[in-house]
CSV table of C-alpha atoms in Angstrom, one decimal:
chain,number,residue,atom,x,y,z
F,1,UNK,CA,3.3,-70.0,-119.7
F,2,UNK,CA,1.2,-72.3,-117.1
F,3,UNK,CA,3.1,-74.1,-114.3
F,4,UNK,CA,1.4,-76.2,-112.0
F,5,UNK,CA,1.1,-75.6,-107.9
F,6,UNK,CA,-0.3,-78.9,-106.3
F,7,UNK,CA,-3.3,-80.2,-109.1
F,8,UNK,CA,-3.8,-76.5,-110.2
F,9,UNK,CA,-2.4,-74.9,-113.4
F,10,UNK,CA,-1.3,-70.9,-112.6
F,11,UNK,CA,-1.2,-68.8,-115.7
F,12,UNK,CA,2.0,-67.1,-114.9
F,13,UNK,CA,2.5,-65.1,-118.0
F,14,UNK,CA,-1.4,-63.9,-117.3
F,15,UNK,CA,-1.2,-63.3,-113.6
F,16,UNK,CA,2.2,-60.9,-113.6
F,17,UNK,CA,-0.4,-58.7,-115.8
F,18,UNK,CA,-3.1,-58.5,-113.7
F,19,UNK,CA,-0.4,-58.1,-110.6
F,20,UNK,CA,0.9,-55.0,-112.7
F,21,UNK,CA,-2.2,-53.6,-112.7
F,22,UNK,CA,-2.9,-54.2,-108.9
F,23,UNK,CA,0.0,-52.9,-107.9
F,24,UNK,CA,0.0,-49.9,-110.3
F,25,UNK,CA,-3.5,-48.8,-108.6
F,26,UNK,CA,-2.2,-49.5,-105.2
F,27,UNK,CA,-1.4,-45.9,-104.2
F,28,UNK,CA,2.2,-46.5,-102.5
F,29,UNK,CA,5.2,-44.4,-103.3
F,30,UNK,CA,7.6,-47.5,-103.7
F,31,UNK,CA,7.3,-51.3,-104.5
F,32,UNK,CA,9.6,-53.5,-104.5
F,33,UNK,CA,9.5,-57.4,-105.7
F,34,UNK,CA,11.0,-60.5,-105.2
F,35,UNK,CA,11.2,-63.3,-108.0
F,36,UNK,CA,10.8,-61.2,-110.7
F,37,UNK,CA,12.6,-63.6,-113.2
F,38,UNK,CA,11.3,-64.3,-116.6
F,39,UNK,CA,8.0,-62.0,-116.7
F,40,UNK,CA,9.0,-58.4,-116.3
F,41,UNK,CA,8.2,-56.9,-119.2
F,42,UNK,CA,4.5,-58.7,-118.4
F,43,UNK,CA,4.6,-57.2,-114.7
F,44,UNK,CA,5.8,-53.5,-115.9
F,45,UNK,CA,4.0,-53.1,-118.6
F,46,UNK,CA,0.6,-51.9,-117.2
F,47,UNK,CA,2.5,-49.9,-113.9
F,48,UNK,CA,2.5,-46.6,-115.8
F,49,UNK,CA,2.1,-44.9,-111.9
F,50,UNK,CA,5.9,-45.7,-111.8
F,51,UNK,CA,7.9,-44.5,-114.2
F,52,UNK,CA,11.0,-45.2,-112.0
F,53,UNK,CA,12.5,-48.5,-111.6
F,54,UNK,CA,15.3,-50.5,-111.6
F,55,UNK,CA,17.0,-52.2,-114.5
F,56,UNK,CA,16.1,-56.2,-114.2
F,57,UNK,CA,18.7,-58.9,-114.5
F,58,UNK,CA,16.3,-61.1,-116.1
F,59,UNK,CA,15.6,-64.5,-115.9
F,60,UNK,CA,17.0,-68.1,-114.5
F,61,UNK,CA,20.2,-68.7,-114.0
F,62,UNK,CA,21.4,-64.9,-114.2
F,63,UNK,CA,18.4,-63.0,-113.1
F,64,UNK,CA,18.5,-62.2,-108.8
F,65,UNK,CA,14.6,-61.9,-109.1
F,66,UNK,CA,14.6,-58.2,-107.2
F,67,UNK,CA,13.5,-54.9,-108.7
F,68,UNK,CA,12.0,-51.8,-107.3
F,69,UNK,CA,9.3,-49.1,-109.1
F,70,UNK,CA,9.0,-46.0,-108.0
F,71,UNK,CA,6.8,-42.9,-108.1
F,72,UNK,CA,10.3,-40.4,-107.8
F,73,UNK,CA,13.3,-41.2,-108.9
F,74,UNK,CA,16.3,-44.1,-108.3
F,75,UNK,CA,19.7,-43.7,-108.6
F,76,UNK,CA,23.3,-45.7,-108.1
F,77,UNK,CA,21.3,-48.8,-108.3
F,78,UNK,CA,23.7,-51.7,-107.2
F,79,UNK,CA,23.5,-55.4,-107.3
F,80,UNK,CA,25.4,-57.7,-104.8
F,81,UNK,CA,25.2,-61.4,-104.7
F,82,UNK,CA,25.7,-63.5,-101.5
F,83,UNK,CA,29.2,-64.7,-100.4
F,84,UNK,CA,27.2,-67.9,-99.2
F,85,UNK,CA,24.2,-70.1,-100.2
F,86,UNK,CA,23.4,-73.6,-99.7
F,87,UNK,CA,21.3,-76.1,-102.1
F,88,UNK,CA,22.1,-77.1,-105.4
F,89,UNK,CA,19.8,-79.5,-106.5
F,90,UNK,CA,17.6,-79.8,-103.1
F,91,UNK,CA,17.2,-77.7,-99.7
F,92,UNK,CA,15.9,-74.8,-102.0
F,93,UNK,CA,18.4,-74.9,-105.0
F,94,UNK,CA,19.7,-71.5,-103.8
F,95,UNK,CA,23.3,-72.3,-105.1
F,96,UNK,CA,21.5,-71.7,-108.5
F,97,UNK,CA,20.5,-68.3,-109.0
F,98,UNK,CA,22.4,-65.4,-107.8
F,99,UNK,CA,20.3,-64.3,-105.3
F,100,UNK,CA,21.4,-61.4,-102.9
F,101,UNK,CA,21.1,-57.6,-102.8
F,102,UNK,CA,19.3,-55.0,-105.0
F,103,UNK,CA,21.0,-51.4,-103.6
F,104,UNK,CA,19.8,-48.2,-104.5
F,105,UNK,CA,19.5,-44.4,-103.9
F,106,UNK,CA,15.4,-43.0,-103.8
F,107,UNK,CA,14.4,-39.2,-103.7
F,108,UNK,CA,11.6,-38.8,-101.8
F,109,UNK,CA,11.3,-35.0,-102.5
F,110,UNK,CA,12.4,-31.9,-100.4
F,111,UNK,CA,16.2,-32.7,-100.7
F,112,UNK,CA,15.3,-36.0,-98.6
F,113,UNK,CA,17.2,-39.5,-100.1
F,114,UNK,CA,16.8,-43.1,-98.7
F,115,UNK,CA,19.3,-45.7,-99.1
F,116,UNK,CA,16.9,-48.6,-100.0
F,117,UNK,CA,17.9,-52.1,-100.0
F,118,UNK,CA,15.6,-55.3,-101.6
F,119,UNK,CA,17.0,-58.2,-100.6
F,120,UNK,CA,16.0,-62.5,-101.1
F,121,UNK,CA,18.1,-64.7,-98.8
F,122,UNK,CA,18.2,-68.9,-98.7
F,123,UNK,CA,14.8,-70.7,-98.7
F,124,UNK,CA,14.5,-73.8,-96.6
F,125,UNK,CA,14.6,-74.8,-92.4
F,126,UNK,CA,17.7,-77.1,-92.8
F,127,UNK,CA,20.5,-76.6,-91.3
F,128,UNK,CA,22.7,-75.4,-94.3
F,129,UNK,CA,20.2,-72.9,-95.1
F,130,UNK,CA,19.7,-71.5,-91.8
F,131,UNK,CA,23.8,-70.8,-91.6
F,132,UNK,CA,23.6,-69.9,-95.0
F,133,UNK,CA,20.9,-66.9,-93.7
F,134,UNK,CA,23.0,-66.1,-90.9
F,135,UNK,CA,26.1,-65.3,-93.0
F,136,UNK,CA,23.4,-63.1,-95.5
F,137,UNK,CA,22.2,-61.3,-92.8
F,138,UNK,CA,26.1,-60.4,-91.4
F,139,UNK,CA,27.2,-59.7,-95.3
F,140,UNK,CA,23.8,-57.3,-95.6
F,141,UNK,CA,24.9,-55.6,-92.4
F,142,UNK,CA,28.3,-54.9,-93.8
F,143,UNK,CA,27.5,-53.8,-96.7
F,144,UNK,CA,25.4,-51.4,-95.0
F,145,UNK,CA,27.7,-49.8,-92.8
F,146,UNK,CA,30.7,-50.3,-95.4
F,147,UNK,CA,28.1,-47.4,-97.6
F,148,UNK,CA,29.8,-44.5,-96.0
F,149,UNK,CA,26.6,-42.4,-96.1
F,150,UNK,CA,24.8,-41.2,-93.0
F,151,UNK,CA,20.8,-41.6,-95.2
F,152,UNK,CA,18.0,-43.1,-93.8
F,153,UNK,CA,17.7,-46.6,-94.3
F,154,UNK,CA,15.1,-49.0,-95.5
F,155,UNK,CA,15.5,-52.7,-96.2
F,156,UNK,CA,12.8,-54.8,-97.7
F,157,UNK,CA,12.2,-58.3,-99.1
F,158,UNK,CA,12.0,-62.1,-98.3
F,159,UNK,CA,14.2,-62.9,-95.3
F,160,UNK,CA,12.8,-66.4,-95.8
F,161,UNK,CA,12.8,-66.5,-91.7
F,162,UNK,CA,10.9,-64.7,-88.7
F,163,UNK,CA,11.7,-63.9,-85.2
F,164,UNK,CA,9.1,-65.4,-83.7
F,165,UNK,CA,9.3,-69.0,-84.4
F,166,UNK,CA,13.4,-69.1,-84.8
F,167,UNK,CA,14.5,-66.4,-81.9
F,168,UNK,CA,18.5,-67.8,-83.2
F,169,UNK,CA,17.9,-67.2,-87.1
F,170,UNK,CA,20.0,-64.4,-87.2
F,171,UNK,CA,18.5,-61.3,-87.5
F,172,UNK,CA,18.6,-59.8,-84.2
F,173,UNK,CA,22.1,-60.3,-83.6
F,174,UNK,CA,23.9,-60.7,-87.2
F,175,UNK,CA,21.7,-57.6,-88.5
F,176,UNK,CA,19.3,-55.2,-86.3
F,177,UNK,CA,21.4,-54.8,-83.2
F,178,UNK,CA,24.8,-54.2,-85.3
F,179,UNK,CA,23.0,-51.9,-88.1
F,180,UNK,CA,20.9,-50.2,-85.1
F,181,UNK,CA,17.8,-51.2,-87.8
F,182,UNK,CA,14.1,-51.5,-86.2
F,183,UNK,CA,11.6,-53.5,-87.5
F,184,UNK,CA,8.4,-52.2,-88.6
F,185,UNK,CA,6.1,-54.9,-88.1
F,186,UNK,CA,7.2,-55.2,-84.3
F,187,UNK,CA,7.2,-51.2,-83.5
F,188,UNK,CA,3.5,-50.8,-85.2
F,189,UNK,CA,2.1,-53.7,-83.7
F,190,UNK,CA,4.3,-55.4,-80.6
F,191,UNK,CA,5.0,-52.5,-78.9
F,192,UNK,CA,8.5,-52.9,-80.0
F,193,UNK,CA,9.4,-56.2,-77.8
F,194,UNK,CA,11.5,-58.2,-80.4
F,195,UNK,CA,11.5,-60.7,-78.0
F,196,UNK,CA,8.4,-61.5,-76.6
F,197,UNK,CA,5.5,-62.8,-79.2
F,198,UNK,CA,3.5,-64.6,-77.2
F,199,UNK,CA,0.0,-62.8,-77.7
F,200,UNK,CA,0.5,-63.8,-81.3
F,201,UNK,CA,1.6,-67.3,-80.7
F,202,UNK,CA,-1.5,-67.7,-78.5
F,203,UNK,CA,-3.7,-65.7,-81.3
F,204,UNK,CA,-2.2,-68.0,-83.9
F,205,UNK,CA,-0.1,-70.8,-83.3
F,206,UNK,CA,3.5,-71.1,-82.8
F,207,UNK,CA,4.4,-72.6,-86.3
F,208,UNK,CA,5.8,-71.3,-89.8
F,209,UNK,CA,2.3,-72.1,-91.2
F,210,UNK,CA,0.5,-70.3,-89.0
F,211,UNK,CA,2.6,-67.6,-88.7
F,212,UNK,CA,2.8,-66.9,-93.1
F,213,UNK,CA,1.4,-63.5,-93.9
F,214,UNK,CA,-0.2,-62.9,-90.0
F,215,UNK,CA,2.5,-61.2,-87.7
F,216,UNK,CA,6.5,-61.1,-87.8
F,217,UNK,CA,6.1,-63.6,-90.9
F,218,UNK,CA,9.0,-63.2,-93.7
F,219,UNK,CA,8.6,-60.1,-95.6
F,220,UNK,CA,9.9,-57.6,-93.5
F,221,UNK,CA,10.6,-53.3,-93.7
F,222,UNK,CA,13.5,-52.3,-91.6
F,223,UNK,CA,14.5,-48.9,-90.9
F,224,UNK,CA,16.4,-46.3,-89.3
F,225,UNK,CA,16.8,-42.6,-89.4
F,226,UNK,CA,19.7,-40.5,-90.4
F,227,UNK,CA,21.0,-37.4,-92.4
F,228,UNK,CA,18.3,-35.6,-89.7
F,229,UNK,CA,15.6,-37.6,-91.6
F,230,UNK,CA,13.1,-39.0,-89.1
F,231,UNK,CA,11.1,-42.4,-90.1
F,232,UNK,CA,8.1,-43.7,-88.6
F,233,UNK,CA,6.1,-46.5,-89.3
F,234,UNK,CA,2.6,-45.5,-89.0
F,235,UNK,CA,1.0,-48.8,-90.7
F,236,UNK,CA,2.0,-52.1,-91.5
F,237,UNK,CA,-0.5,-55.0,-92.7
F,238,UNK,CA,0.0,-58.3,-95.0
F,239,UNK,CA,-2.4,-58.8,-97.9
F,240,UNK,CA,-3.6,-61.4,-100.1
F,241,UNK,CA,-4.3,-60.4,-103.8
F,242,UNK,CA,-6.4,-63.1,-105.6
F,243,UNK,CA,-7.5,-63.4,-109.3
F,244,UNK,CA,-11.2,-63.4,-110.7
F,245,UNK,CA,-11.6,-66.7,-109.7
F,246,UNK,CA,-10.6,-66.1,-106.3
F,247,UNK,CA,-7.1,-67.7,-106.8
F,248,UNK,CA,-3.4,-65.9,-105.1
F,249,UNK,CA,-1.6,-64.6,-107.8
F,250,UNK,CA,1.6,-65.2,-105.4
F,251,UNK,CA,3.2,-67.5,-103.2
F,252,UNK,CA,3.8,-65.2,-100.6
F,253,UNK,CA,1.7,-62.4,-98.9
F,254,UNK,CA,2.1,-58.6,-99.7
F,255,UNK,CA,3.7,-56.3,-97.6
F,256,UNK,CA,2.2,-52.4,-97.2
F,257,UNK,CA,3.3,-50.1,-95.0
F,258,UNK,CA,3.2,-46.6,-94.6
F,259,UNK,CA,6.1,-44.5,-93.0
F,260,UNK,CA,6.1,-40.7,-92.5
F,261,UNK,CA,8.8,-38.7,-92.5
F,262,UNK,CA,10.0,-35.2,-91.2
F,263,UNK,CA,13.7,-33.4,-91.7
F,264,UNK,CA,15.0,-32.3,-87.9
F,265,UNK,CA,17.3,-29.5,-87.1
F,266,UNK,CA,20.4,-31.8,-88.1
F,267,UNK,CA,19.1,-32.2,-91.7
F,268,UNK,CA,22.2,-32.3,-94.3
F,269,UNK,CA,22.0,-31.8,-97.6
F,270,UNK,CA,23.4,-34.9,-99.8
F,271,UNK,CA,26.7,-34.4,-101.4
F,272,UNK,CA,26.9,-37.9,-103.2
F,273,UNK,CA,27.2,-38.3,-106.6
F,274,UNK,CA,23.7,-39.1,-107.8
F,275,UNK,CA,23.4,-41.3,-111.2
F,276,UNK,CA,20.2,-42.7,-113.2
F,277,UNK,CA,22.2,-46.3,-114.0
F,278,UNK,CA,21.5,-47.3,-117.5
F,279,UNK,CA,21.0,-51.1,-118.6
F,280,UNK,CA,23.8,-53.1,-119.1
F,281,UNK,CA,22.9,-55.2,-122.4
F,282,UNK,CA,26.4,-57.0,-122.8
F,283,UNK,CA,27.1,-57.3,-119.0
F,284,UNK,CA,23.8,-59.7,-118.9
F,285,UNK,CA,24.2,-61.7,-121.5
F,286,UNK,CA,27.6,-62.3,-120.3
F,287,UNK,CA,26.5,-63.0,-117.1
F,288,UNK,CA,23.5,-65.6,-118.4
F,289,UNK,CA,26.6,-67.2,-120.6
F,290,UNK,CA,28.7,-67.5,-116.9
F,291,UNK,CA,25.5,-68.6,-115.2
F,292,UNK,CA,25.0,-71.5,-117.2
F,293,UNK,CA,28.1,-73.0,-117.6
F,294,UNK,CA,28.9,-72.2,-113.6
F,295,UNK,CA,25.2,-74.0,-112.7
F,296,UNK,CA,26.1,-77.0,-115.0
F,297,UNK,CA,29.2,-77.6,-113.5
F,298,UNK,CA,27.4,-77.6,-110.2
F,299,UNK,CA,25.1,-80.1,-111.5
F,300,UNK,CA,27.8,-82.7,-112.7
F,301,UNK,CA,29.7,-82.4,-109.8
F,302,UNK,CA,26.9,-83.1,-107.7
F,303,UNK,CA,24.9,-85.6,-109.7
F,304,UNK,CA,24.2,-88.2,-107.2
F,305,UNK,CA,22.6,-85.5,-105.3
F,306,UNK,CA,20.9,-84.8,-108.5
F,307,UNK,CA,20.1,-88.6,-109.0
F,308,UNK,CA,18.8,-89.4,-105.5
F,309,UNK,CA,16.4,-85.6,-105.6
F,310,UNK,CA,14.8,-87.3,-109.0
F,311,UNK,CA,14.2,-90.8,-107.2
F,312,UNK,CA,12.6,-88.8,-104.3
């Protein structure tokens, strides 16, 4: 139940209930979460707002950590792990878990569907990692335009990278340009210059560190419009949620922002076929069994790596 983070012991078990219950009062439409392994039914349990969400995959090896709760409902949800990762003991361990894509279809009302995408690419500034990123970004990009649908889009998630501390990371030019995707943070509050961030730099420092949870930091919300479906992003801020004692209940910084939306003159009605996806009780446990046997394999056949990460 507890692990420890530096000297301090986090209740884990304790904190995904009380983040249920902060983000079932939260008042937004959608949410959707990243490392959500082992404590779902904890995190869930208390979100009775949402009576929408994704079916999770569970937790390490097989779980992808990525699920989304909604207000209205979800359909053809679809899971896509990354062609590449690096780290199998060290530089993030990404090799691991089957981190990737969460796909799926949300009603908004009105006749109006967004293809929504929660994603988790590699951890770590290495150099493996960073190509690993750049070959998740061009694999997310396909797999968007390889969809065949014309919806508004909306990706979410940890990108594990930013803009304005690693202009070469990937995104602009493996992602945004070739999915025509803008970038929430950067129209709301840099005038849309996804070049230039040097007010910000100046405000708060040039660095990872100071950049976590401030401006352009990780967790990002692209978009676009389509089907005659207009998006704007109206807000965008990063919050901290804390405990009683005053203590974050997660690693990284929430995300809120609010988009409106309005149907122009080329509106089309959807013709996909829609589907409310069911869980898939032998496909996980058959997965966890692959998981295991695939990570230990990993692990022998890397165990020099594995002795020299334990020796520091």
């Amino acid at each position: 139940i507890n692990w420890l983070l530096g000297k301090e012991s986090v209740d884990v078990r304790g904190n995904q209930k009380q983040l249920g219950k902060m983000l079932n009062d939260c008042g937004c439409d959608i949410i959707a979460v990243q490392e959500d392994f082992s404590y779902h039914r904890k995190l869930v349990k208390g979100m009775d707002n949402y009576p929408y969400r994704t079916n999770t995959t569970g937790g390490v090896p097989a779980g992808d950590g990525l699920n989304v709760m909604s207000k209205t409902p979800i359909y053809n949800e679809k899971r896509i792990a990354w062609d590449e990762a690096f780290g199998i003991i060290d530089h993030g361990a990404d090799e691991m878990a089957p981190k990737g894509v969460l796909y799926c279809v949300i009603d908004l009302g009105g006749g109006v569907l967004v293809d929504f995408y929660d994603i988790h690419a590699d951890a770590y500034g290495d150099e493996g990692s960073a190509n690993a990123r750049k070959a998740q970004f061009k694999q997310l990009a396909d797999i968007i335009s390889e969809r065949g649908t014309e919806r508004p889009v909306i990706i979410t998630g940890d990108f594990n990278t930013s803009l304005n501390f690693a202009p070469t990371c990937g995104l602009l030019e493996n992602l945004i340009e070739p999915c025509g995707l803008k970038d929430a943070w950067t129209e709301v509050h840099n005038g849309g210059d996804y070049v230039d961030y040097s007010y910000y730099k100046e405000l708060y420092g040039p660095t990872w560190e100071d950049s976590w949870g401030t401006y352009d930091s990780v967790e990002k919300f692209y978009y676009r419009d389509g089907d005659g479906v207009k998006l704007n992003p109206v807000e965008f801020k990063y919050e901290e949620l804390f405990n009683a004692d005053g203590v974050t209940i997660s690693d990284h910084s929430s995300v809120f922002v609010k988009f409106t939306y309005e149907k122009t003159d080329a509106f089309t009605e959807n013709t996909e076929a829609l589907k409310a996806m069911k869980p898939d009780i032998f496909g996980r446990i058959f997965k966890f069994i692959k998981c295991i046997f695939t990570d230990l394999y990993k692990i022998f056949t890397n165990f020099d790596e594995l002795v020299g990460y334990i020796k520091g």
